[in-house]
Short mmCIF file of C-alpha atoms in Angstrom, two decimals:
data_model
loop_
_atom_site.label_atom_id
_atom_site.label_comp_id
_atom_site.label_asym_id
_atom_site.label_seq_id
_atom_site.Cartn_x
_atom_site.Cartn_y
_atom_site.Cartn_z
CA UNK N 1 44.60 -158.02 -31.22
CA UNK N 2 44.99 -157.47 -34.97
CA UNK N 3 48.76 -157.93 -34.71
CA UNK N 4 48.34 -161.17 -32.75
CA UNK N 5 45.82 -162.46 -35.29
CA UNK N 6 48.16 -161.58 -38.19
CA UNK N 7 51.10 -163.34 -36.51
CA UNK N 8 48.95 -166.42 -35.90
CA UNK N 9 47.83 -166.48 -39.55
CA UNK N 10 51.45 -166.13 -40.72
CA UNK N 11 52.53 -168.99 -38.46
CA UNK N 12 49.73 -171.21 -39.78
CA UNK N 13 50.71 -170.39 -43.37
CA UNK N 14 54.32 -171.39 -42.67
CA UNK N 15 53.09 -174.61 -41.08
CA UNK N 16 51.03 -175.31 -44.20
CA UNK N 17 54.02 -174.67 -46.47
CA UNK N 18 56.21 -176.96 -44.38
CA UNK N 19 53.59 -179.74 -44.33
CA UNK N 20 53.16 -179.46 -48.11
CA UNK N 21 56.93 -179.69 -48.60
CA UNK N 22 57.14 -182.80 -46.42
CA UNK N 23 54.23 -184.38 -48.32
CA UNK N 24 55.93 -183.55 -51.64
CA UNK N 25 59.14 -185.30 -50.52
CA UNK N 26 57.15 -188.38 -49.51
CA UNK N 27 55.46 -188.40 -52.92
CA UNK N 28 58.82 -188.08 -54.69
CA UNK N 29 60.12 -191.18 -52.91
CA UNK N 30 56.92 -193.09 -53.68
CA UNK N 31 57.09 -192.09 -57.37
CA UNK N 32 60.75 -193.12 -57.66
CA UNK N 33 59.91 -196.55 -56.23
CA UNK N 34 56.85 -196.83 -58.49
CA UNK N 35 58.97 -196.05 -61.59
CA UNK N 36 61.43 -198.81 -60.72
CA UNK N 37 58.67 -201.30 -59.85
CA UNK N 38 56.80 -200.56 -63.09
CA UNK N 39 59.95 -201.25 -65.10
CA UNK N 40 60.51 -204.54 -63.25
CA UNK N 41 56.91 -205.57 -63.96
CA UNK N 42 57.47 -205.02 -67.68
CA UNK N 43 60.68 -207.07 -67.45
CA UNK N 44 58.85 -209.92 -65.68
CA UNK N 45 56.40 -210.19 -68.59
CA UNK N 46 59.23 -211.11 -70.95
CA UNK N 47 61.49 -213.89 -69.66
CA UNK N 48 64.15 -213.55 -72.37
CA UNK N 49 64.69 -209.95 -71.38
CA UNK N 50 65.26 -211.03 -67.80
CA UNK N 51 68.00 -213.43 -68.93
CA UNK N 52 69.67 -210.78 -71.06
CA UNK N 53 69.37 -208.24 -68.26
CA UNK N 54 70.98 -210.65 -65.77
CA UNK N 55 73.71 -211.37 -68.29
CA UNK N 56 74.41 -207.63 -68.53
CA UNK N 57 74.72 -207.40 -64.76
CA UNK N 58 77.18 -210.33 -64.74
CA UNK N 59 79.24 -208.67 -67.45
CA UNK N 60 79.16 -205.47 -65.45
CA UNK N 61 80.56 -207.32 -62.43
CA UNK N 62 83.34 -208.75 -64.61
CA UNK N 63 84.22 -205.25 -65.76
CA UNK N 64 84.56 -204.02 -62.23
CA UNK N 65 86.74 -206.96 -61.23
CA UNK N 66 89.00 -207.31 -64.32
CA UNK N 67 89.32 -203.66 -65.39
CA UNK N 68 88.98 -204.79 -69.05
CA UNK N 69 86.91 -203.47 -71.93
CA UNK N 70 83.89 -205.59 -72.82
CA UNK N 71 81.54 -205.92 -75.75
CA UNK N 72 78.05 -207.22 -75.24
CA UNK N 73 75.68 -208.13 -78.07
CA UNK N 74 72.01 -208.47 -77.21
CA UNK N 75 70.49 -210.67 -79.90
CA UNK N 76 66.96 -209.83 -78.81
CA UNK N 77 67.22 -206.16 -79.60
CA UNK N 78 70.43 -206.36 -81.68
CA UNK N 79 72.27 -203.71 -79.66
CA UNK N 80 76.03 -203.57 -79.23
CA UNK N 81 77.27 -202.06 -75.97
CA UNK N 82 80.94 -201.23 -75.51
CA UNK N 83 82.20 -200.18 -72.08
CA UNK N 84 85.62 -198.58 -72.25
CA UNK N 85 87.72 -198.57 -69.10
CA UNK N 86 90.99 -196.67 -68.81
CA UNK N 87 93.85 -196.90 -66.36
CA UNK N 88 92.21 -194.19 -64.18
CA UNK N 89 89.48 -196.72 -63.36
CA UNK N 90 92.03 -198.94 -61.67
CA UNK N 91 93.30 -196.08 -59.55
CA UNK N 92 89.79 -194.99 -58.52
CA UNK N 93 88.89 -198.60 -57.74
CA UNK N 94 91.97 -199.02 -55.58
CA UNK N 95 91.05 -195.83 -53.68
CA UNK N 96 87.44 -197.01 -53.21
CA UNK N 97 86.12 -194.10 -55.28
CA UNK N 98 83.14 -194.28 -57.65
CA UNK N 99 84.13 -195.70 -61.04
CA UNK N 100 83.24 -193.43 -63.98
CA UNK N 101 83.63 -194.37 -67.63
CA UNK N 102 82.59 -193.64 -71.20
CA UNK N 103 79.94 -195.97 -72.58
CA UNK N 104 79.25 -196.31 -76.32
CA UNK N 105 75.98 -197.74 -77.54
CA UNK N 106 75.37 -198.98 -81.08
CA UNK N 107 71.61 -198.95 -81.53
CA UNK N 108 69.94 -201.48 -83.87
CA UNK N 109 68.31 -200.73 -87.23
CA UNK N 110 69.69 -197.22 -87.56
CA UNK N 111 73.21 -198.31 -86.61
CA UNK N 112 73.27 -195.13 -84.56
CA UNK N 113 76.20 -194.82 -82.19
CA UNK N 114 75.69 -193.00 -78.92
CA UNK N 115 78.44 -192.17 -76.41
CA UNK N 116 77.66 -191.22 -72.83
CA UNK N 117 80.62 -189.89 -70.90
CA UNK N 118 81.48 -189.69 -67.25
CA UNK N 119 78.72 -191.91 -65.89
CA UNK N 120 78.79 -194.78 -63.47
CA UNK N 121 78.77 -198.24 -65.03
CA UNK N 122 75.64 -199.21 -63.16
CA UNK N 123 73.93 -196.18 -64.69
CA UNK N 124 75.08 -197.29 -68.14
CA UNK N 125 73.64 -200.76 -67.63
CA UNK N 126 70.41 -199.18 -66.35
CA UNK N 127 70.13 -197.07 -69.51
CA UNK N 128 70.62 -200.17 -71.66
CA UNK N 129 68.04 -202.14 -69.68
CA UNK N 130 65.43 -199.41 -70.13
CA UNK N 131 66.12 -199.42 -73.84
CA UNK N 132 65.68 -203.20 -74.01
CA UNK N 133 62.43 -203.12 -72.03
CA UNK N 134 61.03 -200.23 -74.09
CA UNK N 135 61.63 -202.14 -77.32
CA UNK N 136 59.13 -204.76 -76.17
CA UNK N 137 56.66 -202.60 -74.29
CA UNK N 138 56.42 -198.88 -73.57
CA UNK N 139 55.82 -197.34 -70.19
CA UNK N 140 52.44 -198.44 -68.78
CA UNK N 141 50.59 -195.59 -67.09
CA UNK N 142 47.84 -197.79 -65.64
CA UNK N 143 50.40 -199.97 -63.86
CA UNK N 144 52.20 -196.90 -62.53
CA UNK N 145 48.91 -195.37 -61.29
CA UNK N 146 48.00 -198.62 -59.55
CA UNK N 147 51.35 -198.72 -57.76
CA UNK N 148 51.12 -195.06 -56.79
CA UNK N 149 47.53 -195.40 -55.60
CA UNK N 150 48.44 -198.41 -53.46
CA UNK N 151 51.33 -196.50 -51.89
CA UNK N 152 49.93 -192.98 -51.46
CA UNK N 153 46.29 -193.14 -52.60
CA UNK N 154 46.91 -190.75 -55.51
CA UNK N 155 46.85 -190.86 -59.34
CA UNK N 156 48.58 -188.94 -62.10
CA UNK N 157 47.24 -186.18 -64.37
CA UNK N 158 48.39 -184.66 -67.68
CA UNK N 159 50.29 -187.79 -68.73
CA UNK N 160 52.22 -187.66 -72.02
CA UNK N 161 55.30 -189.00 -73.81
CA UNK N 162 57.92 -186.37 -74.65
CA UNK N 163 61.33 -186.11 -76.28
CA UNK N 164 64.23 -184.82 -74.19
CA UNK N 165 67.52 -183.22 -75.16
CA UNK N 166 69.68 -185.24 -72.79
CA UNK N 167 69.99 -188.66 -71.20
CA UNK N 168 68.38 -188.84 -67.77
CA UNK N 169 68.76 -191.68 -65.32
CA UNK N 170 66.93 -190.36 -62.29
CA UNK N 171 63.46 -188.80 -62.43
CA UNK N 172 63.23 -185.04 -62.00
CA UNK N 173 60.64 -183.29 -59.83
CA UNK N 174 59.40 -179.75 -59.39
CA UNK N 175 56.62 -178.20 -57.31
CA UNK N 176 54.41 -175.31 -58.43
CA UNK N 177 51.32 -173.52 -57.19
CA UNK N 178 50.34 -171.39 -54.22
CA UNK N 179 47.92 -172.86 -51.72
CA UNK N 180 47.03 -175.65 -54.17
CA UNK N 181 50.37 -177.24 -55.06
CA UNK N 182 51.18 -179.63 -57.91
CA UNK N 183 54.10 -182.03 -58.28
CA UNK N 184 55.56 -182.13 -61.82
CA UNK N 185 57.55 -185.24 -62.83
CA UNK N 186 59.68 -186.26 -65.78
CA UNK N 187 61.04 -189.79 -66.07
CA UNK N 188 63.20 -191.08 -68.93
CA UNK N 189 61.72 -194.43 -69.96
CA UNK N 190 64.21 -194.83 -72.83
CA UNK N 191 67.25 -192.58 -72.25
CA UNK N 192 69.10 -193.82 -75.35
CA UNK N 193 66.31 -192.60 -77.64
CA UNK N 194 65.67 -189.49 -75.50
CA UNK N 195 62.14 -190.65 -74.70
CA UNK N 196 60.52 -189.69 -71.42
CA UNK N 197 57.14 -189.35 -69.78
CA UNK N 198 55.76 -186.24 -68.12
CA UNK N 199 52.93 -186.14 -65.62
CA UNK N 200 51.59 -184.10 -62.75
CA UNK N 201 50.16 -185.08 -59.39
CA UNK N 202 48.13 -182.69 -57.21
CA UNK N 203 49.67 -182.71 -53.76
CA UNK N 204 46.85 -183.79 -51.43
CA UNK N 205 46.41 -181.16 -48.76
CA UNK N 206 43.05 -182.20 -47.33
CA UNK N 207 44.58 -183.68 -44.18
CA UNK N 208 46.92 -180.72 -43.86
CA UNK N 209 44.05 -178.27 -44.33
CA UNK N 210 41.95 -180.09 -41.76
CA UNK N 211 44.82 -179.89 -39.30
CA UNK N 212 45.33 -176.21 -40.12
CA UNK N 213 41.60 -175.52 -39.72
CA UNK N 214 41.61 -177.11 -36.29
CA UNK N 215 44.67 -175.09 -35.32
CA UNK N 216 43.10 -171.93 -36.71
CA UNK N 217 39.84 -172.61 -34.86
CA UNK N 218 41.76 -173.18 -31.63
CA UNK N 219 43.66 -169.93 -32.23
CA UNK N 220 40.41 -168.04 -32.85
CA UNK N 221 38.93 -169.43 -29.64
CA UNK N 222 42.08 -168.43 -27.77
CA UNK N 223 41.97 -164.94 -29.27
CA UNK N 224 38.27 -164.59 -28.37
CA UNK N 225 39.02 -165.61 -24.78
CA UNK N 226 41.94 -163.19 -24.70
CA UNK N 227 39.77 -160.41 -26.13
CA UNK N 228 37.03 -161.14 -23.58
CA UNK N 229 39.58 -160.97 -20.77
CA UNK N 230 40.91 -157.66 -22.08
CA UNK N 231 37.41 -156.20 -22.42
CA UNK N 232 36.54 -157.41 -18.92
CA UNK N 233 39.70 -155.81 -17.56
CA UNK N 234 38.96 -152.53 -19.35
CA UNK N 235 35.36 -152.58 -18.11
CA UNK N 236 36.56 -153.27 -14.57
CA UNK N 237 38.95 -150.31 -14.74
CA UNK N 238 36.18 -148.04 -16.07
CA UNK N 239 33.78 -149.16 -13.33
CA UNK N 240 36.47 -148.64 -10.69
CA UNK N 241 37.13 -145.15 -11.97
CA UNK N 242 33.42 -144.36 -11.84
CA UNK N 243 33.22 -145.72 -8.30
CA UNK N 244 36.19 -143.55 -7.31
CA UNK N 245 34.50 -140.50 -8.87
CA UNK N 246 31.25 -141.24 -6.99
CA UNK N 247 33.20 -141.77 -3.76
CA UNK N 248 35.05 -138.50 -4.27
CA UNK N 249 31.81 -136.63 -4.93
CA UNK N 250 30.20 -138.25 -1.89
CA UNK N 251 33.10 -137.27 0.37
CA UNK N 252 33.00 -133.75 -1.01
CA UNK N 253 29.27 -133.48 -0.26
CA UNK N 254 29.78 -134.99 3.19
CA UNK N 255 32.46 -132.44 4.04
CA UNK N 256 30.20 -129.67 2.79
CA UNK N 257 27.25 -130.91 4.85
CA UNK N 258 29.41 -131.26 7.95
CA UNK N 259 30.49 -127.68 7.61
CA UNK N 260 26.92 -126.45 7.28
CA UNK N 261 25.35 -125.08 10.49
CA UNK N 262 22.42 -127.03 11.94
CA UNK N 263 19.00 -125.87 10.90
CA UNK N 264 17.41 -123.80 13.64
CA UNK N 265 14.51 -121.38 13.79
CA UNK N 266 15.04 -117.68 14.19
CA UNK N 267 13.69 -117.86 17.74
CA UNK N 268 16.34 -120.41 18.76
CA UNK N 269 19.17 -118.57 17.02
CA UNK N 270 21.15 -115.95 18.89
CA UNK N 271 21.92 -112.83 16.88
CA UNK N 272 25.03 -110.75 17.37
CA UNK N 273 24.24 -107.06 17.00
CA UNK N 274 26.93 -105.14 15.18
CA UNK N 275 25.98 -101.54 14.60
CA UNK N 276 22.57 -101.65 12.93
CA UNK N 277 23.17 -105.16 11.58
CA UNK N 278 22.12 -108.46 13.12
CA UNK N 279 24.66 -111.24 12.57
CA UNK N 280 23.29 -114.80 12.81
CA UNK N 281 26.48 -116.86 13.06
CA UNK N 282 24.75 -120.26 12.99
CA UNK N 283 22.87 -119.30 9.81
CA UNK N 284 25.75 -117.45 8.08
CA UNK N 285 23.29 -114.59 7.67
CA UNK N 286 23.38 -110.78 7.98
CA UNK N 287 20.20 -108.72 8.39
CA UNK N 288 19.98 -104.96 8.05
CA UNK N 289 16.40 -103.78 8.12
CA UNK N 290 14.52 -105.74 5.48
CA UNK N 291 17.74 -106.70 3.69
CA UNK N 292 19.16 -110.19 4.18
CA UNK N 293 22.64 -111.29 3.03
CA UNK N 294 23.99 -114.85 3.13
CA UNK N 295 27.73 -115.22 3.62
CA UNK N 296 30.05 -118.26 3.52
CA UNK N 297 31.23 -120.22 6.55
CA UNK N 298 34.75 -118.74 6.37
CA UNK N 299 33.34 -115.22 6.06
CA UNK N 300 31.13 -115.93 9.08
CA UNK N 301 34.19 -117.12 11.07
CA UNK N 302 36.12 -113.98 10.14
CA UNK N 303 33.19 -111.70 11.04
CA UNK N 304 32.71 -113.51 14.36
CA UNK N 305 36.33 -112.99 15.37
CA UNK N 306 36.26 -109.34 14.29
CA UNK N 307 32.90 -108.77 16.07
CA UNK N 308 34.28 -110.27 19.29
CA UNK N 309 37.13 -107.74 19.03
CA UNK N 310 35.00 -104.80 17.88
CA UNK N 311 37.08 -101.65 17.31
CA UNK N 312 40.23 -103.68 18.07
CA UNK N 313 42.97 -104.74 15.72
CA UNK N 314 43.06 -108.48 15.04
CA UNK N 315 46.35 -109.74 13.64
CA UNK N 316 46.50 -111.49 10.26
CA UNK N 317 48.24 -114.50 11.83
CA UNK N 318 45.37 -114.91 14.30
CA UNK N 319 42.75 -114.81 11.57
CA UNK N 320 44.70 -117.23 9.34
CA UNK N 321 45.31 -119.80 12.07
CA UNK N 322 41.77 -119.59 13.44
CA UNK N 323 40.02 -119.91 10.06
CA UNK N 324 42.51 -121.73 7.76
CA UNK N 325 44.77 -123.47 10.24
CA UNK N 326 48.06 -121.99 8.92
CA UNK N 327 49.41 -118.69 7.65
CA UNK N 328 50.72 -119.81 4.27
CA UNK N 329 51.02 -117.38 1.38
CA UNK N 330 48.05 -118.85 -0.50
CA UNK N 331 45.84 -118.62 2.57
CA UNK N 332 47.01 -115.02 3.09
CA UNK N 333 45.81 -114.18 -0.42
CA UNK N 334 42.51 -115.95 0.31
CA UNK N 335 42.12 -113.83 3.46
CA UNK N 336 42.34 -110.63 1.44
CA UNK N 337 39.64 -111.92 -0.92
CA UNK N 338 37.29 -112.92 1.93
CA UNK N 339 37.70 -109.52 3.61
CA UNK N 340 36.70 -107.86 0.33
CA UNK N 341 33.52 -109.99 0.22
CA UNK N 342 32.72 -109.09 3.84
CA UNK N 343 33.01 -105.39 3.08
CA UNK N 344 30.50 -105.81 0.26
CA UNK N 345 28.13 -107.73 2.58
CA UNK N 346 28.29 -104.93 5.19
CA UNK N 347 28.07 -101.96 2.81
CA UNK N 348 24.34 -101.49 3.50
CA UNK N 349 25.23 -100.54 7.11
CA UNK N 350 27.12 -97.26 6.92
CA UNK N 351 28.06 -97.47 10.61
CA UNK N 352 30.25 -100.53 10.04
CA UNK N 353 33.55 -100.75 8.21
CA UNK N 354 36.49 -103.13 8.05
CA UNK N 355 39.80 -101.35 7.85
CA UNK N 356 43.20 -102.82 7.14
CA UNK N 357 46.08 -101.94 9.44
CA UNK N 358 49.30 -102.27 7.45
CA UNK N 359 51.59 -105.07 8.68
CA UNK N 360 49.27 -105.77 11.61
CA UNK N 361 45.80 -106.94 10.63
CA UNK N 362 42.21 -105.80 10.39
CA UNK N 363 39.79 -103.90 12.62
CA UNK N 364 35.95 -103.87 12.55
CA UNK N 365 34.84 -100.34 13.45
CA UNK N 366 31.40 -99.29 14.69
CA UNK N 367 31.08 -95.55 14.16
#
């Protein structure tokens, strides 16, 4: 029972882990969509940024089609973007492979130049668009929480802006915790300035726990029923064994009673006189004067046969077959023992003796 219960608990734990993992993946997808939607909302609040952003997309399409270098100057944020395309781009484009390139950004004010190598052009445009949007308005947590709450009914915790050591396009996720799991997120709101946001979201497990509790309760009920059935089976076996023991004892007593001679009075009982001893066969009793000796039924049978053949030799085979039914070795040993007991019972009468005739049998002598 303990092993079954442990296996059931282990199975439920694995089910909980799997359900938490599935929920975490759903939350990751919802967060990725919420990040993109939040950025688009900030873009919608500033129409000039939308125009510049669309212009960047058009230029990006021209790059893909013409395989030429392009310079784009955003007057709103005063940022120069140079996309360099080599001959390898043409070959990759002809083979329908992803186009990778080196993108150089000249940031405003500081005149800082930043080169990002081996990235897709769409990723480069996305990095520039996040920079443009962040120059007008930073990441809005309240908007993100509203989007996330509408999608999954959850909100963020431990929100903060951080500096990163690399450019990130896609958000990164990690899960920590034991039974109570937490989803950790990092999203680069301005990759060109290495600015990102970090936040955590507790993975809701209430529904999962409720489901697990119901499964656990059902398992406990099943185990209780199984335990009851096992106890009932064990009790049935114990009762059956007791019944068999009572039946065996009853049969033993019945056989003993059937072998007992019927109760009769001394007047109705015929005594066999052997020497100076009276032998009451029905009572298994020997009387010599005032002395009374009770013998067993087998001893009485042996004495009866010997008394009927007084002073005559009675063969061992005859005695064995008459009293025991066969002349096996074990019964032969029992015959010797019973003869010894008979001699002791008759010792008070000196006129009687039971003598053994080697290889023939026994003789009851009356001197």
